[in-house]
mmCIF file of C-alpha atoms and ligand atoms in Angstrom:
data_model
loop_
_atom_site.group_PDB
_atom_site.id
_atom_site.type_symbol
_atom_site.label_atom_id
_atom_site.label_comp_id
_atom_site.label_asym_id
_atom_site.label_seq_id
_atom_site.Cartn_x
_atom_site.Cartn_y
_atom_site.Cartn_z
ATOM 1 C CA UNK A 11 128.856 86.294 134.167
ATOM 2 C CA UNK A 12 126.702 88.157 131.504
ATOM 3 C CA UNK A 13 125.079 91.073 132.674
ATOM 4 C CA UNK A 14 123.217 94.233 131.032
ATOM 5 C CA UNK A 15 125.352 97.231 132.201
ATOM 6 C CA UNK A 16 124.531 100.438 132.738
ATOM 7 C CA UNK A 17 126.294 103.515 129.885
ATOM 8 C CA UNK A 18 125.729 106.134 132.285
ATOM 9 C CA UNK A 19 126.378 108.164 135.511
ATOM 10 C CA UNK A 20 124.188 109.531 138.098
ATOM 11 C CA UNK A 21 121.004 111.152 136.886
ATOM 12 C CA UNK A 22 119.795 112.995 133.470
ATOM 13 C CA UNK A 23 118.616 115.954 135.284
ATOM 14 C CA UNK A 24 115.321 115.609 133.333
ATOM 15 C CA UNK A 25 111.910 113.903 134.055
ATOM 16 C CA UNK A 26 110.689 112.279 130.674
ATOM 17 C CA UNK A 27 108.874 109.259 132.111
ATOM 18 C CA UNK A 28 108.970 105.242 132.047
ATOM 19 C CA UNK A 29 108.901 105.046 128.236
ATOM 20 C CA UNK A 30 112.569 103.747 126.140
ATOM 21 C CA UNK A 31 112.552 103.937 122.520
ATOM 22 C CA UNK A 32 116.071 101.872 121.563
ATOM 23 C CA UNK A 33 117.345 100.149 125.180
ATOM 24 C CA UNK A 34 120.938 100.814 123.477
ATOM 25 C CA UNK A 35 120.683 104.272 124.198
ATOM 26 C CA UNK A 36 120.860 103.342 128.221
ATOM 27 C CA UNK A 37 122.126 99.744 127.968
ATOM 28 C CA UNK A 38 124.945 97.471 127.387
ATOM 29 C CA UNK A 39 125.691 93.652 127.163
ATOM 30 C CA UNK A 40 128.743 92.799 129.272
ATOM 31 C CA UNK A 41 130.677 90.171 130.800
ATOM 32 C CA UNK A 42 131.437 90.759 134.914
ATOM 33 C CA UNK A 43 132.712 89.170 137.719
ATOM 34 C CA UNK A 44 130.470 87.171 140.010
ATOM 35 C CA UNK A 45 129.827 89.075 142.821
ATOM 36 C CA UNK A 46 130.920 88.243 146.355
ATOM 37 C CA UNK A 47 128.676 88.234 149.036
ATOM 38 C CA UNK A 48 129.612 90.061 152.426
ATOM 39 C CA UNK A 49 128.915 89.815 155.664
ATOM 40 C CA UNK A 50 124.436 90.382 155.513
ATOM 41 C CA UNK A 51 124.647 89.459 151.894
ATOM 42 C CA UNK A 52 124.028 86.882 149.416
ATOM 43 C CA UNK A 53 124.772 86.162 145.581
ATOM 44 C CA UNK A 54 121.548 84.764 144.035
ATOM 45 C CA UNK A 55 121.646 82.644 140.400
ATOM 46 C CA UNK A 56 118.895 84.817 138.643
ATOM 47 C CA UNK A 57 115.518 82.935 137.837
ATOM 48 C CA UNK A 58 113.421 85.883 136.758
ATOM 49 C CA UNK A 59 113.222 89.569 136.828
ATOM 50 C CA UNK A 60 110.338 91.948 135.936
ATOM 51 C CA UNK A 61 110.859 95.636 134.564
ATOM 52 C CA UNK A 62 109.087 98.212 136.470
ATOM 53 C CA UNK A 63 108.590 101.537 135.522
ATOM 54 C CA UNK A 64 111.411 102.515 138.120
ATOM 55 C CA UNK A 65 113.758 100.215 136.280
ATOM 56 C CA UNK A 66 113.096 102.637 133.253
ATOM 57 C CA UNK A 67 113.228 106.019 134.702
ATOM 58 C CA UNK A 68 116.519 104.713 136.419
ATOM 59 C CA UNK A 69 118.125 103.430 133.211
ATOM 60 C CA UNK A 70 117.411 107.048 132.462
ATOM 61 C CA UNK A 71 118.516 108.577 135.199
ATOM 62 C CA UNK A 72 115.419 110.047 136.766
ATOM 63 C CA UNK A 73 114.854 107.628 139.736
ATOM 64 C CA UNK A 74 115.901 108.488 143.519
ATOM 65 C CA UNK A 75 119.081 107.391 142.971
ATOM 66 C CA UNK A 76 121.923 107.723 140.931
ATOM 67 C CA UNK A 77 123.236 105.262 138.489
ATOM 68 C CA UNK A 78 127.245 103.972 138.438
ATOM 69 C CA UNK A 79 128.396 103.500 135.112
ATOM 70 C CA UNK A 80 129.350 99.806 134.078
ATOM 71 C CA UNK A 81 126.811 98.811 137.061
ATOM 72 C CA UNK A 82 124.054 95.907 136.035
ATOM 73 C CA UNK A 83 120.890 97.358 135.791
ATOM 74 C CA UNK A 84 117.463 96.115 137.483
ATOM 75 C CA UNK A 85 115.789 96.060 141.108
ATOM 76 C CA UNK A 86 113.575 93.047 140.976
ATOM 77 C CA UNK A 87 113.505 89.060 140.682
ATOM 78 C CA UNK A 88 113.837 85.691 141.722
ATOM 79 C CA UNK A 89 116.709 83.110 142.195
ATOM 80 C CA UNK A 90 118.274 81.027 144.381
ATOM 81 C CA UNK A 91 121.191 81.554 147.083
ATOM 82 C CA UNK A 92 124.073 80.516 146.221
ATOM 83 C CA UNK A 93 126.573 82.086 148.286
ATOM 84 C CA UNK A 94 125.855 83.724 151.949
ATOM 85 C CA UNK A 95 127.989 85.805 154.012
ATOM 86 C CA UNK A 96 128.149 86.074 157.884
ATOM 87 C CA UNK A 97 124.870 86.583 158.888
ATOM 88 C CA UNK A 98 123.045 85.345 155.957
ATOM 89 C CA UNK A 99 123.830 81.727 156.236
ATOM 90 C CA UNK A 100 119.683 80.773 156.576
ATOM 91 C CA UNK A 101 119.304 81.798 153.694
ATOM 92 C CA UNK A 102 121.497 79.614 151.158
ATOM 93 C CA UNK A 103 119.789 77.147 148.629
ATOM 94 C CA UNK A 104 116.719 79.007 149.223
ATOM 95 C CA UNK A 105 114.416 80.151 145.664
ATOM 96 C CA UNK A 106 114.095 83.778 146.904
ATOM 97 C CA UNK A 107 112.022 86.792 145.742
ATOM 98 C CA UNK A 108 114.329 90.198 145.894
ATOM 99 C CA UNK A 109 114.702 93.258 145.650
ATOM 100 C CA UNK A 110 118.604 94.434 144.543
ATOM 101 C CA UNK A 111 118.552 98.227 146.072
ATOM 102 C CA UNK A 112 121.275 98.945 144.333
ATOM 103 C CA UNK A 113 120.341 98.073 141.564
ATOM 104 C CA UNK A 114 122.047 94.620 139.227
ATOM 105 C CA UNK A 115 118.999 92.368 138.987
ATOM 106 C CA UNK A 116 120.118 91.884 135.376
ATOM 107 C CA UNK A 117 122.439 89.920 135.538
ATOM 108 C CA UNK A 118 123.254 86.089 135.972
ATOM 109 C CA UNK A 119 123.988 86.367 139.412
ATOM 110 C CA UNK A 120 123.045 88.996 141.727
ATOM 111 C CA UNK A 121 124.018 90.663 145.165
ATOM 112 C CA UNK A 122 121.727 91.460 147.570
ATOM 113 C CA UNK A 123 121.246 92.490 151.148
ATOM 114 C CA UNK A 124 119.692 89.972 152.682
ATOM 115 C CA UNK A 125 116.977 91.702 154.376
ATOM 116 C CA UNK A 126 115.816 92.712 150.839
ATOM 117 C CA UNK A 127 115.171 88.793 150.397
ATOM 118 C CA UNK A 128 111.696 86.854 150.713
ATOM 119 C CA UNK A 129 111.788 83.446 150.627
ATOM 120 C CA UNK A 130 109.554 81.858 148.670
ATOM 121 C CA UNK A 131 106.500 79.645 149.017
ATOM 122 C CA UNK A 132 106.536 76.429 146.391
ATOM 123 C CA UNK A 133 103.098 77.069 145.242
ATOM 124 C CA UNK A 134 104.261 80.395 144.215
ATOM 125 C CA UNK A 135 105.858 80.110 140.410
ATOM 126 C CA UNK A 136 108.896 82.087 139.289
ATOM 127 C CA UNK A 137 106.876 84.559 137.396
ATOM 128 C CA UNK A 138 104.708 85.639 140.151
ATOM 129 C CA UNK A 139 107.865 85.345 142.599
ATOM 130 C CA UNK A 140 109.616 88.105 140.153
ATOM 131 C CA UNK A 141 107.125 90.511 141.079
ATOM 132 C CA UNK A 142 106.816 90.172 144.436
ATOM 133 C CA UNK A 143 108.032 92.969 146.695
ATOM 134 C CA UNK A 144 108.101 96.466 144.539
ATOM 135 C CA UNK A 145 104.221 96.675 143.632
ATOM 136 C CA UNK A 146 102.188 94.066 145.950
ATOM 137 C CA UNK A 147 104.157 96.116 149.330
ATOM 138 C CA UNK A 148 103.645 99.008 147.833
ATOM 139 C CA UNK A 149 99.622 97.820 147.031
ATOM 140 C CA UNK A 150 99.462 96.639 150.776
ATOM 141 C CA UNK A 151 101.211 99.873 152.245
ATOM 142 C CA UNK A 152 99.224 102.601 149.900
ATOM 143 C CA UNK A 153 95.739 100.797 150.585
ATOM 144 C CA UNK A 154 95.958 100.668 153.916
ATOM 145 C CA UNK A 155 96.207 104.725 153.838
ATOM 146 C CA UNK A 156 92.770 104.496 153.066
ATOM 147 C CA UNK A 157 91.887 101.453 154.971
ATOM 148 C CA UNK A 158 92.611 103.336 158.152
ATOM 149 C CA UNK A 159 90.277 106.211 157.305
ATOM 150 C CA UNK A 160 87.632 103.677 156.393
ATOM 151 C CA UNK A 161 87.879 106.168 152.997
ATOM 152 C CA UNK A 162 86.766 105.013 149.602
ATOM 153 C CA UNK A 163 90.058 105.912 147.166
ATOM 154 C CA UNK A 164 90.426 107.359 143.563
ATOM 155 C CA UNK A 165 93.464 104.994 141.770
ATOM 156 C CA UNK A 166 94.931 106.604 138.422
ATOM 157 C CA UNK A 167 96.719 104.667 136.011
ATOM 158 C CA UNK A 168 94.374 101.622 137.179
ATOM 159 C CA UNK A 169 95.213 99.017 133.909
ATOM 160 C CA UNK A 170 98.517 98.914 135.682
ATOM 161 C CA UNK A 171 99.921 95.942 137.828
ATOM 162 C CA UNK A 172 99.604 97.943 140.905
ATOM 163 C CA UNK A 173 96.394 99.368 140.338
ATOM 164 C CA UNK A 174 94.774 95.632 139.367
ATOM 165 C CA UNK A 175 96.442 94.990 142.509
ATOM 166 C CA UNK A 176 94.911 97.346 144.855
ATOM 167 C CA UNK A 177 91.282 97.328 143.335
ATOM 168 C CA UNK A 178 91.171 93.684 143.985
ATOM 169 C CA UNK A 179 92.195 94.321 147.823
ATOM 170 C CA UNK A 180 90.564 97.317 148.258
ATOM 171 C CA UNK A 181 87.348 95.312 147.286
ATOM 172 C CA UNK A 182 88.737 92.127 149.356
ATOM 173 C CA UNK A 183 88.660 94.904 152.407
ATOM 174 C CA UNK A 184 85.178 96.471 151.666
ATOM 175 C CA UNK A 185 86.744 99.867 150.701
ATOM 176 C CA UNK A 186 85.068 101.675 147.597
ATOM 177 C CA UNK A 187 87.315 102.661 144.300
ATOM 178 C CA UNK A 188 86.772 104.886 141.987
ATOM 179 C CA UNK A 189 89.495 104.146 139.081
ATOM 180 C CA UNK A 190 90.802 105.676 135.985
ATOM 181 C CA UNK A 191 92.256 104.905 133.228
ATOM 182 C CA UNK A 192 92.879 106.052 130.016
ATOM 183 C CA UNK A 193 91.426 103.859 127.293
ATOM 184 C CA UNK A 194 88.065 102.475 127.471
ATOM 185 C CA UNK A 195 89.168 98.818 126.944
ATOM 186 C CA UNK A 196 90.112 98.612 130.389
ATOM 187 C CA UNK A 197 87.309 99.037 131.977
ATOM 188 C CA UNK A 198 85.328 96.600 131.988
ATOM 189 C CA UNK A 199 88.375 93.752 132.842
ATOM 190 C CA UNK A 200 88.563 97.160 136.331
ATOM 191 C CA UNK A 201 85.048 96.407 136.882
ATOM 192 C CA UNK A 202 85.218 92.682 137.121
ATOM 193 C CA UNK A 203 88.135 92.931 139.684
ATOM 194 C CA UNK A 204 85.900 94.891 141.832
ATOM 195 C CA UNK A 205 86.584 98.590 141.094
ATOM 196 C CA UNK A 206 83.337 100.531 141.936
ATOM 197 C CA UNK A 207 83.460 102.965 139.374
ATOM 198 C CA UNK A 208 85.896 103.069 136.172
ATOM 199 C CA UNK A 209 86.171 106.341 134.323
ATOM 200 C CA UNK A 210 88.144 107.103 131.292
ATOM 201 C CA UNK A 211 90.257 110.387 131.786
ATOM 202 C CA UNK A 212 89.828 111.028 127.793
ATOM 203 C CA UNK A 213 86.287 110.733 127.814
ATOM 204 C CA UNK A 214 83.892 114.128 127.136
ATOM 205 C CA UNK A 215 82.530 113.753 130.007
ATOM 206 C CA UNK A 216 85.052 112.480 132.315
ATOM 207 C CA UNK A 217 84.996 115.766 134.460
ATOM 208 C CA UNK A 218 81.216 115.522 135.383
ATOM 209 C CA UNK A 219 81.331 111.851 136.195
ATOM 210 C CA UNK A 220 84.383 112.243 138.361
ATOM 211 C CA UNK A 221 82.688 114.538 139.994
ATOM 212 C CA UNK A 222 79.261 112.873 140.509
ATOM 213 C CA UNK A 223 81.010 109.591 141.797
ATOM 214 C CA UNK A 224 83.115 112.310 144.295
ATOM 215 C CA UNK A 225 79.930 113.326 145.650
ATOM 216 C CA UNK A 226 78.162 109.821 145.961
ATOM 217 C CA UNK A 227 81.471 107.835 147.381
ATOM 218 C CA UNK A 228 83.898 110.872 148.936
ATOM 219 C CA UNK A 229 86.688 109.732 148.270
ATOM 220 C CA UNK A 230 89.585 111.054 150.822
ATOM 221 C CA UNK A 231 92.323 109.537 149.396
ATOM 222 C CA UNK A 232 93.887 109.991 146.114
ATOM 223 C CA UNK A 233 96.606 107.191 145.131
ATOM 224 C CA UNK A 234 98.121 108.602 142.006
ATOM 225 C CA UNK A 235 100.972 107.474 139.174
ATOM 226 C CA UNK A 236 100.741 109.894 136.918
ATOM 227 C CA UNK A 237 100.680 113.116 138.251
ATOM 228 C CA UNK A 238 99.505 115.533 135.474
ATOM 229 C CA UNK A 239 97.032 118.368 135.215
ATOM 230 C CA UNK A 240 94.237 115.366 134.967
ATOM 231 C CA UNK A 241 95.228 114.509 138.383
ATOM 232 C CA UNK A 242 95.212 118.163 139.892
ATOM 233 C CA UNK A 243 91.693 118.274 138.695
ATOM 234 C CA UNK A 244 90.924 115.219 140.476
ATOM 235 C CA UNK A 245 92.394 115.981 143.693
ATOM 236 C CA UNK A 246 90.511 119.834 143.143
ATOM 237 C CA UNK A 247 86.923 118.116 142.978
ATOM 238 C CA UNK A 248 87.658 116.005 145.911
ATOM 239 C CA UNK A 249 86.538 116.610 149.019
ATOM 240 C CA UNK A 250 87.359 118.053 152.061
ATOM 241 C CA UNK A 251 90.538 116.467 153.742
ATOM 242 C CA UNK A 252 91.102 114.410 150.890
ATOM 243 C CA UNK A 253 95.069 113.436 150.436
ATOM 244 C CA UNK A 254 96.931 113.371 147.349
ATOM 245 C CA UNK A 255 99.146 110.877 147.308
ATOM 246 C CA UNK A 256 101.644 111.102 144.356
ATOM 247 C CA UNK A 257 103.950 107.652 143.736
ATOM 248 C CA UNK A 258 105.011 107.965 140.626
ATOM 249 C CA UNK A 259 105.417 110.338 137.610
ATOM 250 C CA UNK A 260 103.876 108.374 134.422
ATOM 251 C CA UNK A 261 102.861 111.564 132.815
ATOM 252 C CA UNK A 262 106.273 112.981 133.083
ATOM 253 C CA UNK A 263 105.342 116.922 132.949
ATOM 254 C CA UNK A 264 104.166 118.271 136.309
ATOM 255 C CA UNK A 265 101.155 119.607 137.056
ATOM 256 C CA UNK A 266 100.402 123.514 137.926
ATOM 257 C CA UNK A 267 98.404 123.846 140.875
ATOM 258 C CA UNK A 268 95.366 125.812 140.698
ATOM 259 C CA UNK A 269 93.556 125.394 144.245
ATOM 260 C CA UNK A 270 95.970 126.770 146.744
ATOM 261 C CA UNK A 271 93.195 127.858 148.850
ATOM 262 C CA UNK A 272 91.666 123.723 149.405
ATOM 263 C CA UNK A 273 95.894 123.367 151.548
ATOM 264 C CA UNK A 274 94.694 126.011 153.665
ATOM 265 C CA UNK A 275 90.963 126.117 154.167
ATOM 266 C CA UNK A 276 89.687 122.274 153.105
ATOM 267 C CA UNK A 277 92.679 120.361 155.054
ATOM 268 C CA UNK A 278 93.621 119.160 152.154
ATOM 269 C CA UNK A 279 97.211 117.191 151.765
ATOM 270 C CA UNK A 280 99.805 116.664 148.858
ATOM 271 C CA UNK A 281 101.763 114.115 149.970
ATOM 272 C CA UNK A 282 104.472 110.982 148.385
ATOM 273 C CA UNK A 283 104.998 107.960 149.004
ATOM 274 C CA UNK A 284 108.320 105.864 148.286
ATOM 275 C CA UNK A 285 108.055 101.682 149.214
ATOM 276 C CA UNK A 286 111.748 102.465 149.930
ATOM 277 C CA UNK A 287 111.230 104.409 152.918
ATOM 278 C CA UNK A 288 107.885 102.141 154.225
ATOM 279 C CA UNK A 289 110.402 99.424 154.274
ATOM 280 C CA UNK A 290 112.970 101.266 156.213
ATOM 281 C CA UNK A 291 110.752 103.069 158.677
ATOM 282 C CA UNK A 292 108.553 99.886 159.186
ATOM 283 C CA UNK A 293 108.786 97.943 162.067
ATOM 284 C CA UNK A 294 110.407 94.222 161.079
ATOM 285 C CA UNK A 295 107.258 91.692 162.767
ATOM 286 C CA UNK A 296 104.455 94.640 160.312
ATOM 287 C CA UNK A 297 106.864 94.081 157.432
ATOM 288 C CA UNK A 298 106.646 90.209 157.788
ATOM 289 C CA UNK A 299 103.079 90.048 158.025
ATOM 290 C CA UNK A 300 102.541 91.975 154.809
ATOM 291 C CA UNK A 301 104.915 89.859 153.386
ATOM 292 C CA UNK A 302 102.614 86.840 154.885
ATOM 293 C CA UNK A 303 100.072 88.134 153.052
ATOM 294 C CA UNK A 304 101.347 89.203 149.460
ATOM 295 C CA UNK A 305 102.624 85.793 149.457
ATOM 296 C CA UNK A 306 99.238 83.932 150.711
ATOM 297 C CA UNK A 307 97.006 86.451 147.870
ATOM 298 C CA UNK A 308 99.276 84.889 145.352
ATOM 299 C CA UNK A 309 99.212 81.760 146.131
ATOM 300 C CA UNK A 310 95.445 81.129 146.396
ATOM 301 C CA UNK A 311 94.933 83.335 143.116
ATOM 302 C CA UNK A 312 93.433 86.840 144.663
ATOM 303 C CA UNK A 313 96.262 88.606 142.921
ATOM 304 C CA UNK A 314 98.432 87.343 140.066
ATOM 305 C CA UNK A 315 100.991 88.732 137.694
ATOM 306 C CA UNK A 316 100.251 89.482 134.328
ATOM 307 C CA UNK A 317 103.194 89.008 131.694
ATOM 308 C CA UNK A 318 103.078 91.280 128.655
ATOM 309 C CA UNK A 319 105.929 89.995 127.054
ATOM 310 C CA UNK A 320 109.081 87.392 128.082
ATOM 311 C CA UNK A 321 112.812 87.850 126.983
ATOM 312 C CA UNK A 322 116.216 86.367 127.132
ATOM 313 C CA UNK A 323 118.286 88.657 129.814
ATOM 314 C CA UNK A 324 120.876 88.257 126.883
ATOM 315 C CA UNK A 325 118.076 90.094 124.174
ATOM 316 C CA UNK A 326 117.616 92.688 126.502
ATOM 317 C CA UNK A 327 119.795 95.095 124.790
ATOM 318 C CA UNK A 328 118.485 94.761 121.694
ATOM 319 C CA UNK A 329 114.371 93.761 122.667
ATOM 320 C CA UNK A 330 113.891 95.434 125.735
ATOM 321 C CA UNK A 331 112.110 99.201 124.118
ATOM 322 C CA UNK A 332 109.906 96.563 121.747
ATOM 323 C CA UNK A 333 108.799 94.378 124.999
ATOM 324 C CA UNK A 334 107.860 97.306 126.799
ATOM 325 C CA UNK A 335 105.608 98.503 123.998
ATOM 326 C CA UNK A 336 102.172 96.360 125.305
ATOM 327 C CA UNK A 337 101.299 98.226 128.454
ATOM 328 C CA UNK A 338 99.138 95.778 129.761
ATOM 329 C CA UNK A 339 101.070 93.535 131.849
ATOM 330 C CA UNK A 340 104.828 93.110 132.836
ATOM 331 C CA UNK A 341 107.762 92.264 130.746
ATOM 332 C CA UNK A 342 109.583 89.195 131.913
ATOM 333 C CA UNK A 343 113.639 88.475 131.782
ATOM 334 C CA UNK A 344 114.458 85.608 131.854
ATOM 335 C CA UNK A 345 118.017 83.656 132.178
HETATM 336 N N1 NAP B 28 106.618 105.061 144.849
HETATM 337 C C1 NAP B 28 106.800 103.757 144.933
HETATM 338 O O1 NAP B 28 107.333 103.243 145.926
HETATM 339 C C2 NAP B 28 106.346 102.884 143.811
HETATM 340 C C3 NAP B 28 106.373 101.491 143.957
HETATM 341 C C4 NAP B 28 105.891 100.712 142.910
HETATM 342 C C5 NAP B 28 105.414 101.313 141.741
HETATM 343 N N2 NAP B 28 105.436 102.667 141.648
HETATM 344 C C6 NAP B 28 104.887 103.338 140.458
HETATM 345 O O2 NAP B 28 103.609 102.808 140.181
HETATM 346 C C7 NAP B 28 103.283 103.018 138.824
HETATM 347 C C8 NAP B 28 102.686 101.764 138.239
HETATM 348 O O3 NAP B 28 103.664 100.734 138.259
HETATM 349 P P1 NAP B 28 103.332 99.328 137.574
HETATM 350 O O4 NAP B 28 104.525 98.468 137.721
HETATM 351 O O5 NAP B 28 102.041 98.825 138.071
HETATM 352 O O6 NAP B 28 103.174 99.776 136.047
HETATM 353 P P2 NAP B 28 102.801 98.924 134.762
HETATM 354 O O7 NAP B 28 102.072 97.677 135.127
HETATM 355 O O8 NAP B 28 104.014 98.841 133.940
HETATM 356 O O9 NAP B 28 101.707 99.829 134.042
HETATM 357 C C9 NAP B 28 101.937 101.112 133.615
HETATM 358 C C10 NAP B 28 100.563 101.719 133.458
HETATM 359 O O10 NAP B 28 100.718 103.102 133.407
HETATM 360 C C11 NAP B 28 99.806 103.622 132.493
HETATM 361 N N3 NAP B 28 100.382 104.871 131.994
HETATM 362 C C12 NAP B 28 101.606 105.060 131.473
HETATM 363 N N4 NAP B 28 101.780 106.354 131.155
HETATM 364 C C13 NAP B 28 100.645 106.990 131.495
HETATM 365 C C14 NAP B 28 100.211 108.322 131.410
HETATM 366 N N5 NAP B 28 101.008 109.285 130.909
HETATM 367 N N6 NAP B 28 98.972 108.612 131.851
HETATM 368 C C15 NAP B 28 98.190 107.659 132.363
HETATM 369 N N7 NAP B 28 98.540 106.368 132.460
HETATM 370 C C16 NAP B 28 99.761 106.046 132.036
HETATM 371 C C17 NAP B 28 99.647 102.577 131.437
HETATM 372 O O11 NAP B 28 98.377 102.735 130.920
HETATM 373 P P3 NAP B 28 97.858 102.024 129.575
HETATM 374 O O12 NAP B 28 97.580 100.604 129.982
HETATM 375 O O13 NAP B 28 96.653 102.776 129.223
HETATM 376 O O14 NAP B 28 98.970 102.146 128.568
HETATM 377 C C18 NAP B 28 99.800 101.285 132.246
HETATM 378 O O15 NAP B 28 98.542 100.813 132.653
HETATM 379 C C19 NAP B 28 104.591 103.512 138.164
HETATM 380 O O16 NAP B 28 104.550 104.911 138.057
HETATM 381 C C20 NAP B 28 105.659 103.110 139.176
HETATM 382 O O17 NAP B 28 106.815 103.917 139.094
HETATM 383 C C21 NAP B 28 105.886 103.457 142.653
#
């Protein structure tokens, strides 16, 4: 089968963020064997996959896990069973959304545990079914943080996928948002999917209005991408018992922290959060019932996928950096 392999071992050792200039640097076309599925697994004929920013820091060797040389690259997609082992059996000839934890979603065929398969709902199309799991879970997990404080939330990095997807259901809940991005032609498409405020980070001003919509909504929870020293500033002029909760690392240089004192005396938190470990530590029938409901948003049109770009999985290699260029919207591979 043809599948875009990985040139590299384990991790870089450095932190330079989701961003590839030449996809040749990290990636290489190859020809494999079809995978084999064992017992709990399947082999799925790929449909669709969508590049996340994890997909880039791992090509690069700065995810949570380590990459195996030779190895086909990518999480995410959609296809259909074509082999089951023991176990796994209910799930042949079924169009399935997935997540490959191991990574190989680019690739013809894929295998997958099947517990890190959803099937899929007709109404829902391939591109939508290709972005499934890694950001709507993670918008349904991260939201709900503030849904059970009844807390209005500041989102960073907001233009993206997963913060259009939890403004829209943090509105769809009644919960307040206060979200920021960094160039003023996204705010007004933020505003129209229900964000209360939008602020632009580069702005002038941005520092008094952040801290003018802190006072009038109080926000206590803090669901960050980026992680720079715009985002320390945030956290600073929020209030007391607010939680920082850092899920990814778009900016790619750490912030210094300047408000030790808030830890101790405003009960404030700094915590992460990984969709890997909500999906291990929650309970199967919870899991299912997200799942439920990602699927049901999607299929009456709540939330939907924007594509930035589509390519051939066999123009990855050479299109891949190019694709990845337009920010607003995922890039699609497609078999
Ligand atoms: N921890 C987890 O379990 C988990 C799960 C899912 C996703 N994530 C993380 O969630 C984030 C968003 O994912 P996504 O798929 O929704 O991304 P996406 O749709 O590809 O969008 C990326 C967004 O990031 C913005 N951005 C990039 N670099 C930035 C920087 N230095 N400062 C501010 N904004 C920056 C871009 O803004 P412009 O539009 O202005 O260019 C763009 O809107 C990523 O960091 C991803 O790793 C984490």
């Amino acid at each position: 089968m043809f599948a875009v392999i990985l040139k590299e071992d384990g991790y870089s050792g450095r932190a330079t963020g989701p961003r590839i200039e030449n996809a040749a640097d990290w990636l290489e076309a190859a020809e494999l064997p079809v995978p084999e599925a064992g017992a709990g697994q399947v082999v799925i004929k790929l449909k669709a996959a969508s590049v996340n920013p994890s997909d880039l820091h791992f090509i690069k060797g700065e995810n949570g896990q380590p990459r195996v040389k030779g190895a086909a690259a990518g999480f995410e997609g959609c296809g259909e069973v074509v082999e089951a082992g023991a176990g796994a059996e209910a799930l042949l000839g079924k169009r399935v959304a997935f997540v490959a934890a191991a990574a190989g979603a680019w690739a013809e065929f894929v295998l997958c545990e099947a517990m890190n398969c959803i099937p899929l709902r007709d109404d829902i199309s391939d591109a939508d079914g290709a972005a499934q799991i890694v950001n709507p879970l993670t918008a349904m997990a991260m939201v709900d943080i503030a849904a059970q404080g009844k807390s209005a939330l500041v989102i960073s990095a907001a233009a993206s996928q997963l913060g259009k997807l939890m403004i829209g259901l943090a509105r769809d809940l009644g919960l307040e948002t206060i979200a920021l991005v960094r160039r003023a032609d996204a705010m007004a498409s933020l505003k129209a999917l229900g964000a209360t405020e939008v602020l632009d980070v580069t702005s002038a001003d941005f520092t008094d209005n952040f801290t003018k919509a802190s006072r009038a909504l109080k926000p206590r929870v803090f669901l960050d991408a980026v992680a720079d020293q715009t985002s320390e500033q945030v956290f600073a002029n929020m209030p007391n018992g607010a939680r920082w909760v850092i899920y990814g690392n778009l900016a790619g240089t750490p912030p210094t922290l300047t408000q030790l004192g808030q830890l101790i005396f405003m009960d404030k938190q700094i915590e992460g959060f990984w969709l890997t470990k909500w999906m291990r530590t929650t309970p199967p029938a919870d899991q299912m019932r997200v799942v439920g409901e990602v699927q049901a948003r999607f299929a009456d049109g709540r939330w939907r996928t924007d594509i930035s770009a589509r390519i051939k999985l066999r123009d990855v290699v050479s299109g891949l950096a190019e694709a990845t260029r337009k920010t607003d919207g995922k890039v699609l591979i497609e078999v």
